[in-house]
Short mmCIF file of C-alpha atoms and ligand atoms in Angstrom, two decimals:
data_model
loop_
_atom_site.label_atom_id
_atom_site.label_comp_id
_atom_site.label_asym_id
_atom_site.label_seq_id
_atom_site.Cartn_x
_atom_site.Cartn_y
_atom_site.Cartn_z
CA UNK K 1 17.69 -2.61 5.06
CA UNK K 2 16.45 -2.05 8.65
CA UNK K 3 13.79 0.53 9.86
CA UNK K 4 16.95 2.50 10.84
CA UNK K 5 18.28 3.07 7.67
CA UNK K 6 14.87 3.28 6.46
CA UNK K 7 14.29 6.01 9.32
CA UNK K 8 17.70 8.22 7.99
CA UNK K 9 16.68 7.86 4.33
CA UNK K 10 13.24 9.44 5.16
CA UNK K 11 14.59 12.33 7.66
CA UNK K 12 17.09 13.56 4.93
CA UNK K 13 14.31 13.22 2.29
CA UNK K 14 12.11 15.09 4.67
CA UNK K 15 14.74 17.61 5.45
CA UNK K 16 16.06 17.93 1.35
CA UNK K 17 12.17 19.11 1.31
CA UNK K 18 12.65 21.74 3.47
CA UNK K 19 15.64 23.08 2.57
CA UNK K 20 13.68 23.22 -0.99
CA UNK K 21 11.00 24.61 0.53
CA UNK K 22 13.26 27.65 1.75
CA UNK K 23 15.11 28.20 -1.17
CA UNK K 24 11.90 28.41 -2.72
CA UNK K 25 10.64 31.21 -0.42
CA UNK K 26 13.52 32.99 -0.59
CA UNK K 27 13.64 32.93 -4.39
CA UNK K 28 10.29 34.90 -3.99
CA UNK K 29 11.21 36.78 -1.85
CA UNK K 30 13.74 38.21 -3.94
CA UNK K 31 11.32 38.43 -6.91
CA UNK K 32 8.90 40.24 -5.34
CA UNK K 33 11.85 42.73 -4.20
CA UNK K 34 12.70 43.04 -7.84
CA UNK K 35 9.90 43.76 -9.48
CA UNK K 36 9.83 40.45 -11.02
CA UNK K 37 6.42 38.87 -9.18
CA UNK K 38 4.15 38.65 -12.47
CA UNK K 39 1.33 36.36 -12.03
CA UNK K 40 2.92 33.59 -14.21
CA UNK K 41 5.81 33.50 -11.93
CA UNK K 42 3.47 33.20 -8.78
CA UNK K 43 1.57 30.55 -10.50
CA UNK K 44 4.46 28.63 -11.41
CA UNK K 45 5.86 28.65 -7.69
CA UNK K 46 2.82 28.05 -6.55
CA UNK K 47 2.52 24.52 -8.25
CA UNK K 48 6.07 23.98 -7.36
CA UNK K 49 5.47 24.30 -3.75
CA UNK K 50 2.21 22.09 -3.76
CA UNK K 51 4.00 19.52 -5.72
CA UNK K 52 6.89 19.12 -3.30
CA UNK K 53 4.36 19.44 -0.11
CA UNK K 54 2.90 16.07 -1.80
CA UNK K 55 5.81 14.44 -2.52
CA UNK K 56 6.31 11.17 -0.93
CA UNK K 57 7.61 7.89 -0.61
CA UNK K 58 5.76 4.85 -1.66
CA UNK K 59 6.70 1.18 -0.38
CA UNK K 60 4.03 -1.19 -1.68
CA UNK K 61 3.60 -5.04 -0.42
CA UNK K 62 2.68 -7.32 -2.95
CA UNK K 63 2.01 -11.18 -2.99
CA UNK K 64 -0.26 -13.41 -2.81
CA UNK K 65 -3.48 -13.80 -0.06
CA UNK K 66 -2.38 -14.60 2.80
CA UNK K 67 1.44 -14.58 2.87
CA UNK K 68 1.29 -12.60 5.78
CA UNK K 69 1.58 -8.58 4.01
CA UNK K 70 -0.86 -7.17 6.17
CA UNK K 71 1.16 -8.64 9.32
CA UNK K 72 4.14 -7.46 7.90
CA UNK K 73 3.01 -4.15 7.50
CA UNK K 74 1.85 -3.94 11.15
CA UNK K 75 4.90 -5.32 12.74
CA UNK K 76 7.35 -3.24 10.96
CA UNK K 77 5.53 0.08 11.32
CA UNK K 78 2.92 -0.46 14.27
CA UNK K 79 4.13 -3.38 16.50
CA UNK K 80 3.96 -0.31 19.55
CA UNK K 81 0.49 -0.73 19.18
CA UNK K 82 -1.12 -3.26 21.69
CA UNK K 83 -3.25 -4.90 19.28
CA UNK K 84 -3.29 -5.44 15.18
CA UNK K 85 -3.95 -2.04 13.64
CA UNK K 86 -4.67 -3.49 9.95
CA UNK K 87 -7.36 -6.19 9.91
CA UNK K 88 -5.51 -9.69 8.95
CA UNK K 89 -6.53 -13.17 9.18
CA UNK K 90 -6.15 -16.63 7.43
CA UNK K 91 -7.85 -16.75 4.18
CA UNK K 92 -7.95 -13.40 1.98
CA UNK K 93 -8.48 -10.38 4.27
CA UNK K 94 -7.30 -7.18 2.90
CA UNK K 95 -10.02 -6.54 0.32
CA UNK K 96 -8.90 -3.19 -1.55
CA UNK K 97 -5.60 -1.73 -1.60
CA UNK K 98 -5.27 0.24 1.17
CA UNK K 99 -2.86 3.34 1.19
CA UNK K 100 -1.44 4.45 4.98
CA UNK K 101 -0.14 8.26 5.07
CA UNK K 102 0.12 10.92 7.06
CA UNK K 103 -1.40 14.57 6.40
CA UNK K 104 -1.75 16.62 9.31
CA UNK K 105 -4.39 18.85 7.14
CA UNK K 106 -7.15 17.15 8.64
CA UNK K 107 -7.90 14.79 11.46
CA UNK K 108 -6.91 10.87 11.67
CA UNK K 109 -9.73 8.84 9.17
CA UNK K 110 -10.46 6.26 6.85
CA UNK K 111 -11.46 7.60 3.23
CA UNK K 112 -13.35 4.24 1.38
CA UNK K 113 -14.06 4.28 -2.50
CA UNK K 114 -17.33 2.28 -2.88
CA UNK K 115 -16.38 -0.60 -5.45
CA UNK K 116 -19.79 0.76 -7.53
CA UNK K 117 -17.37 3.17 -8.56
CA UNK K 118 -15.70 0.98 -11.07
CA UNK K 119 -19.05 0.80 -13.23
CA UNK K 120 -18.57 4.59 -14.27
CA UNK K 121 -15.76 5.81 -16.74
CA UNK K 122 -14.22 8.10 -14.61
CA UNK K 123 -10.29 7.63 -13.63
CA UNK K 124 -9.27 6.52 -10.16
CA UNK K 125 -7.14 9.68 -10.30
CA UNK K 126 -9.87 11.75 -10.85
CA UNK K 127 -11.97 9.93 -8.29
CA UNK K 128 -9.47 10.87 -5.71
CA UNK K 129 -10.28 14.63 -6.37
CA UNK K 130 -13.94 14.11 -5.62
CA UNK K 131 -14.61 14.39 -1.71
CA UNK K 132 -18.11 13.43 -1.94
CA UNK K 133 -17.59 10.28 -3.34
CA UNK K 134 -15.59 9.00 -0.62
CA UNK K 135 -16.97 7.24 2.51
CA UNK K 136 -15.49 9.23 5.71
CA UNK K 137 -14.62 7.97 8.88
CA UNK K 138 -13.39 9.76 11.53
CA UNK K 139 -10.80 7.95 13.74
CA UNK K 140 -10.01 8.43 17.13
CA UNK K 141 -6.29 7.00 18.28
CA UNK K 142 -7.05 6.76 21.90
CA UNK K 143 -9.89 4.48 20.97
CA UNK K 144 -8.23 1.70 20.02
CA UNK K 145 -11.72 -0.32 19.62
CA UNK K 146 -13.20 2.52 17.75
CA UNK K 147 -9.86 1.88 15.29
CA UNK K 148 -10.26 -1.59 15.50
CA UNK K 149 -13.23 -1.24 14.49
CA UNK K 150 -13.32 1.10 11.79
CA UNK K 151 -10.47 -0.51 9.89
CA UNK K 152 -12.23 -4.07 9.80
CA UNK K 153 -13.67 -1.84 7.29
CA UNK K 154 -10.75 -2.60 4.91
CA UNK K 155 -11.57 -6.52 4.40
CA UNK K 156 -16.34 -5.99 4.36
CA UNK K 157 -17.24 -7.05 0.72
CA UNK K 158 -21.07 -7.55 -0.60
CA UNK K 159 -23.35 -9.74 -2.65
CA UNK K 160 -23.73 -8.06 -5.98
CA UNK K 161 -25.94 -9.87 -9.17
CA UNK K 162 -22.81 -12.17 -11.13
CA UNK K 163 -23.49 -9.81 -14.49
CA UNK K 164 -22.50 -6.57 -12.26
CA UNK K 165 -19.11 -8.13 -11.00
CA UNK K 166 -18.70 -8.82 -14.31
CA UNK K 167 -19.73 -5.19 -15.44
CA UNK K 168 -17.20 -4.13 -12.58
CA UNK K 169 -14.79 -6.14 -13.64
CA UNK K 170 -14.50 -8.51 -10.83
CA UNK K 171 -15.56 -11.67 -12.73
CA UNK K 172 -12.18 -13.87 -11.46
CA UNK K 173 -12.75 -12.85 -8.21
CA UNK K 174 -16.44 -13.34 -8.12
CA UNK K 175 -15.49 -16.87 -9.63
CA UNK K 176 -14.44 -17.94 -6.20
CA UNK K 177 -16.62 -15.93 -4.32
CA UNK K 178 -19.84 -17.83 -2.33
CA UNK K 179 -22.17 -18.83 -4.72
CA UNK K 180 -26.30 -17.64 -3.56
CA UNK K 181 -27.66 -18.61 -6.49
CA UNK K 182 -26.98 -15.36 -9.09
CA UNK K 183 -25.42 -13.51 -6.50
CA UNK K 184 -21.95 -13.23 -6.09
CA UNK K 185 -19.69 -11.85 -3.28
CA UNK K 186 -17.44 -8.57 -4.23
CA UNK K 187 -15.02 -6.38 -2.14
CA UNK K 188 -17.48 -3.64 -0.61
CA UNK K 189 -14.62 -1.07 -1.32
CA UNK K 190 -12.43 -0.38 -4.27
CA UNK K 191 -9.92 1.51 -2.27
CA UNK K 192 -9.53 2.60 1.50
CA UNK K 193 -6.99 5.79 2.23
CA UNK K 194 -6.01 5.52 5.95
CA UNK K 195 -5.09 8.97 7.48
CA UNK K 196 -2.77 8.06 10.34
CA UNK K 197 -0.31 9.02 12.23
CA UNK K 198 3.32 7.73 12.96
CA UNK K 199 6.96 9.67 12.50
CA UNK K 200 7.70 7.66 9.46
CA UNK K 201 4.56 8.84 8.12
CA UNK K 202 4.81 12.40 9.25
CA UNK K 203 8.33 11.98 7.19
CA UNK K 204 6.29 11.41 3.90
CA UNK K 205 6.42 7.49 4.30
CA UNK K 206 3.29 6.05 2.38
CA UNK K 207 2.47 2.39 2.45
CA UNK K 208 0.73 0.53 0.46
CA UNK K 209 -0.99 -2.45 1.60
CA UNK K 210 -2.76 -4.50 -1.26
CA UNK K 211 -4.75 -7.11 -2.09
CA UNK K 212 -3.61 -10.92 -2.60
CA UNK K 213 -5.53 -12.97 -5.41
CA UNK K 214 -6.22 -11.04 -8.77
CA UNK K 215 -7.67 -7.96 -7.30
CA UNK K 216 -4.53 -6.05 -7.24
CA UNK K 217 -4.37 -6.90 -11.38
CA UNK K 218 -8.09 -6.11 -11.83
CA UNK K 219 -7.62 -2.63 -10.92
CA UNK K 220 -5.39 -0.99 -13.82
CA UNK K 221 -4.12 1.96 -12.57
CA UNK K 222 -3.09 0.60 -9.85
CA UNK K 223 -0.82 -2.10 -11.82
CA UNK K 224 0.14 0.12 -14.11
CA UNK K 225 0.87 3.20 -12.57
CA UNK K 226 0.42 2.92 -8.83
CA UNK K 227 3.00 -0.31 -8.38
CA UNK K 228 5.51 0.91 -10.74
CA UNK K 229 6.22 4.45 -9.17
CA UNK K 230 6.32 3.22 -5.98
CA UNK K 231 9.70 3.83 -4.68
CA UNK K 232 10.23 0.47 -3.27
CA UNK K 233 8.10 -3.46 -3.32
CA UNK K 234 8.17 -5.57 -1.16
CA UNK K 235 6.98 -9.13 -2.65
CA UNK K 236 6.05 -11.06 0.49
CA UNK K 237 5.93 -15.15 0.11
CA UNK K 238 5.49 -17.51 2.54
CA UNK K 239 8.16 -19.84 4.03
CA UNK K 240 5.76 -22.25 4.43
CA UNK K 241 4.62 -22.62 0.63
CA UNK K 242 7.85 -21.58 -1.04
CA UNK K 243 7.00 -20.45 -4.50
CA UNK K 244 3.56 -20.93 -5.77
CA UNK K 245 2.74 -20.87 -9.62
CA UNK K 246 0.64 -18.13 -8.54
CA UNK K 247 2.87 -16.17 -6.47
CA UNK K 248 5.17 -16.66 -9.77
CA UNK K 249 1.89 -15.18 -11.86
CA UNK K 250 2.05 -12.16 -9.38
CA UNK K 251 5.54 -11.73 -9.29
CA UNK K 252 5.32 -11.59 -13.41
CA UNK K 253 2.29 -9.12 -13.86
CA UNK K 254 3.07 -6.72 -10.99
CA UNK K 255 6.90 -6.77 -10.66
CA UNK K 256 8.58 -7.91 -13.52
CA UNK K 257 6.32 -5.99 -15.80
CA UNK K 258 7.16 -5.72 -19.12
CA UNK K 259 7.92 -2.48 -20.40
CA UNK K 260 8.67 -0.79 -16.69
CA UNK K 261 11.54 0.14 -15.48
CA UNK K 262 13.20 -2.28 -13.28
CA UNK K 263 14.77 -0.35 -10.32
CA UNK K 264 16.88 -1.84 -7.78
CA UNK K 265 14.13 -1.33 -5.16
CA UNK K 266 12.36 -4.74 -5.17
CA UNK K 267 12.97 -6.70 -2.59
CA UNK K 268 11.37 -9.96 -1.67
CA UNK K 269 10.55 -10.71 1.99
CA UNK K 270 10.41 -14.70 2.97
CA UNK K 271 7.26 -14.71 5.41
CA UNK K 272 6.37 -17.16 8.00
CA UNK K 273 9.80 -18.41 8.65
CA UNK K 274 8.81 -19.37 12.30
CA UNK K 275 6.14 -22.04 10.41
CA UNK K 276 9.57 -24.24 10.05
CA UNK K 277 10.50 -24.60 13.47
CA UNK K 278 9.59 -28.20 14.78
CA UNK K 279 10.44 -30.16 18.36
CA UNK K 280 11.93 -32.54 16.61
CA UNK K 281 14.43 -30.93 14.34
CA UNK K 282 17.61 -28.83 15.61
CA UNK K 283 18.32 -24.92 15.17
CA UNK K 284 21.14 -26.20 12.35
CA UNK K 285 18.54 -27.95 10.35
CA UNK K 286 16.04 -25.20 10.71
CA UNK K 287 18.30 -22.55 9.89
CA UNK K 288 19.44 -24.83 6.84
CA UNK K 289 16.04 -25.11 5.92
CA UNK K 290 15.42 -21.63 6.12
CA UNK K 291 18.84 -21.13 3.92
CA UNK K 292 17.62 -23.75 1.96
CA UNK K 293 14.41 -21.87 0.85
CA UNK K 294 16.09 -17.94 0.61
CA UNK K 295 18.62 -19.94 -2.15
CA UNK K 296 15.18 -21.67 -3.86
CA UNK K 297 13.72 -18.30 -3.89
CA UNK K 298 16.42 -16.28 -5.37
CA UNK K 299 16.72 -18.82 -8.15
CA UNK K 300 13.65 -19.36 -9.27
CA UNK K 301 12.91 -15.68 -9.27
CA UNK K 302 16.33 -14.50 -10.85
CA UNK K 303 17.42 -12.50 -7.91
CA UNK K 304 20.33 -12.15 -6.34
N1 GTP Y 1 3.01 -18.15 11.79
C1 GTP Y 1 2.94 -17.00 11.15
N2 GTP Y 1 1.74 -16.55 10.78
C2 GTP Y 1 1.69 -15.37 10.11
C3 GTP Y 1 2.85 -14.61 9.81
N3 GTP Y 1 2.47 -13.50 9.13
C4 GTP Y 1 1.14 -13.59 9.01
N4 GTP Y 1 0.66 -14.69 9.61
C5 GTP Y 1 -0.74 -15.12 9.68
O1 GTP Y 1 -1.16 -15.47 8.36
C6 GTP Y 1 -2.51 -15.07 8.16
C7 GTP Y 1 -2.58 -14.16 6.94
O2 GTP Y 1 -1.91 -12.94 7.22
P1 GTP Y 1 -2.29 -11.58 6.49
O3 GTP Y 1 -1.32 -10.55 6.96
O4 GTP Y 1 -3.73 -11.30 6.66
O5 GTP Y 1 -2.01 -12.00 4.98
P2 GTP Y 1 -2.11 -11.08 3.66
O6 GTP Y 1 -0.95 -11.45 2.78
O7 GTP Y 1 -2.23 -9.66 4.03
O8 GTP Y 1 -3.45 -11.63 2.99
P3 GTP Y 1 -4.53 -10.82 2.07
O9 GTP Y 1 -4.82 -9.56 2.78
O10 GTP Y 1 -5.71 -11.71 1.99
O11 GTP Y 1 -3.88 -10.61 0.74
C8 GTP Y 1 -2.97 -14.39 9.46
O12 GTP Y 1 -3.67 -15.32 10.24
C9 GTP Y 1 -1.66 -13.99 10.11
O13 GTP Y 1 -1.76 -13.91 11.52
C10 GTP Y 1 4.12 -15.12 10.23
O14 GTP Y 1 5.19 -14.54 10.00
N5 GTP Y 1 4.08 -16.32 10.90
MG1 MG Y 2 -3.70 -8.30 3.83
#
């Protein structure tokens, strides 16, 4: 699939929304004409219309640290852009999942869920309805350093006491976090909501970025309901590693999960391909190579 096709999927889902949207007006319309407008009937089209105003399209990159999602996601979508929108870098970078939308309601900005969130009951889904909870940033797009800066946002994390990852759930990743003594170093942010704006967006195109490592796993709504009902995945691995026992630990627990629904919209990107060329071999033995590895892949991952 190319951003073309991609592109004409999301223009006919965008314009199926309209025409809904219409049909919908028109239907009340006609009630109200009738006689028929009781206040269970406006209620009911009421939710209707919200529901299909908020309707979108998920695609959601999964892997691994460092296989190269976040680059993936900025050269498919914002390689216009004269510099990296989405903070990446060797090592693990992308600290919370961070969701990329478009909703012309309000002005561009970064919406950050503070990780201490994850020491109260309350459900990410219900933490998404409360404003105040949320650290705001207003973005400007003609800034690009203001941007650039803002978004480093996405990968800050903090020293927390080792008992309060723990509380937070964050023990594994606090395993391999620096070590100062009792303190141990978390992701600052438990989620980051970036209010952009791009046509695919504006289509109802959300992307999901997330986090390599166990993070993504740690955070169970976002395994077990955020992943699965996104419309496609995109399981990056690197060319340069092949399969990993713990890209194969990832692909297990967040795609092949037992129990969901296996739709035909998983696909898995081979990353880094460039990391094979070398002086002293020829363009047949690299693209063999890189043959070599998409058959590897597909086999040891059951996919066609
Ligand atoms: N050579 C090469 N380097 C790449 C490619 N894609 C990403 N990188 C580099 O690999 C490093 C990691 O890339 P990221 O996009 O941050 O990786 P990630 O999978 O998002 O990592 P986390 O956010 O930590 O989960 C960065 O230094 C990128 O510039 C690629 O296709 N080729
Ligand atoms: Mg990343």
């Amino acid at each position: 699939m190319t951003i073309g096709d991609l592109t004409g999927q999301l223009q006919d889902f965008s314009a199926w929304k309209q025409q809904q949207l219409q049909t919908m007006e028109q239907l009340e319309n006609w009630l109200k004409q009738e006689g028929l407008y009781t206040s269970q009937v406006q209620r009911a089209l009421t939710h209707a219309t919200l529901t299909l105003h908020r309707d979108h399209i998920t695609v959601a990159v999964v892997g691994e640290f460092s296989r190269g999602k976040t680059e993936l996601i900025n050269a498919l979508f914002f390689s216009d852009h004269n510099f990296r929108l989405l903070p990446t870098d060797a090592g693990r970078t992308t600290m919370c999942p961070t969701e990329i939308f478009q909703d012309t309601s309000e002005p561009p900005c970064l919406r950050l869920l503070p990780i201490e969130t994850r020491l109260e009951e309350t459900s990410l889904a219900e933490l998404q309805e409360k404003d105040s909870i949320w650290e705001h940033f207003p973005l400007d797009l003609d800034d690009s350093d203001q941007l650039h800066e803002a978004l480093l946002k996405i990968r800050e994390q903090k020293l927390v006491p080792r008992e309060v990852a723990a509380s937070m759930g964050l023990s594994e990743v606090s395993e391999i976090a620096d070590e100062l003594e009792s303190m141990v170093s978390v992701p600052a942010w438990r989620l980051a909501r970036l209010n952009y704006r791009h046509p695919l967006l504006s289509q109802g195109l959300h992307i999901l970025d997330t986090p390599g490592l166990n993070a993504v796993s740690s955070e169970p709504e976002l395994t077990y309901e955020m992943l699965p009902s996104a419309q496609a995945r995109l399981f990056v691995v690197g060319a340069d590693t092949g399969i990993t026992q713990s890209d194969m630990e990832m692909w297990q627990q967040l795609i092949r999960q037992p129990g969901v629904r296996q739709r035909l919209s998983v696909m898995v990107v081979l990353n880094k391909a460039d990391t094979l060329w070398d002086e002293l071999r020829t363009e047949v033995e690299i693209q063999q190579t890189i043959q070599r590895q998409c058959q590897e892949v597909a086999e040891i991952l059951n996919i066609d």
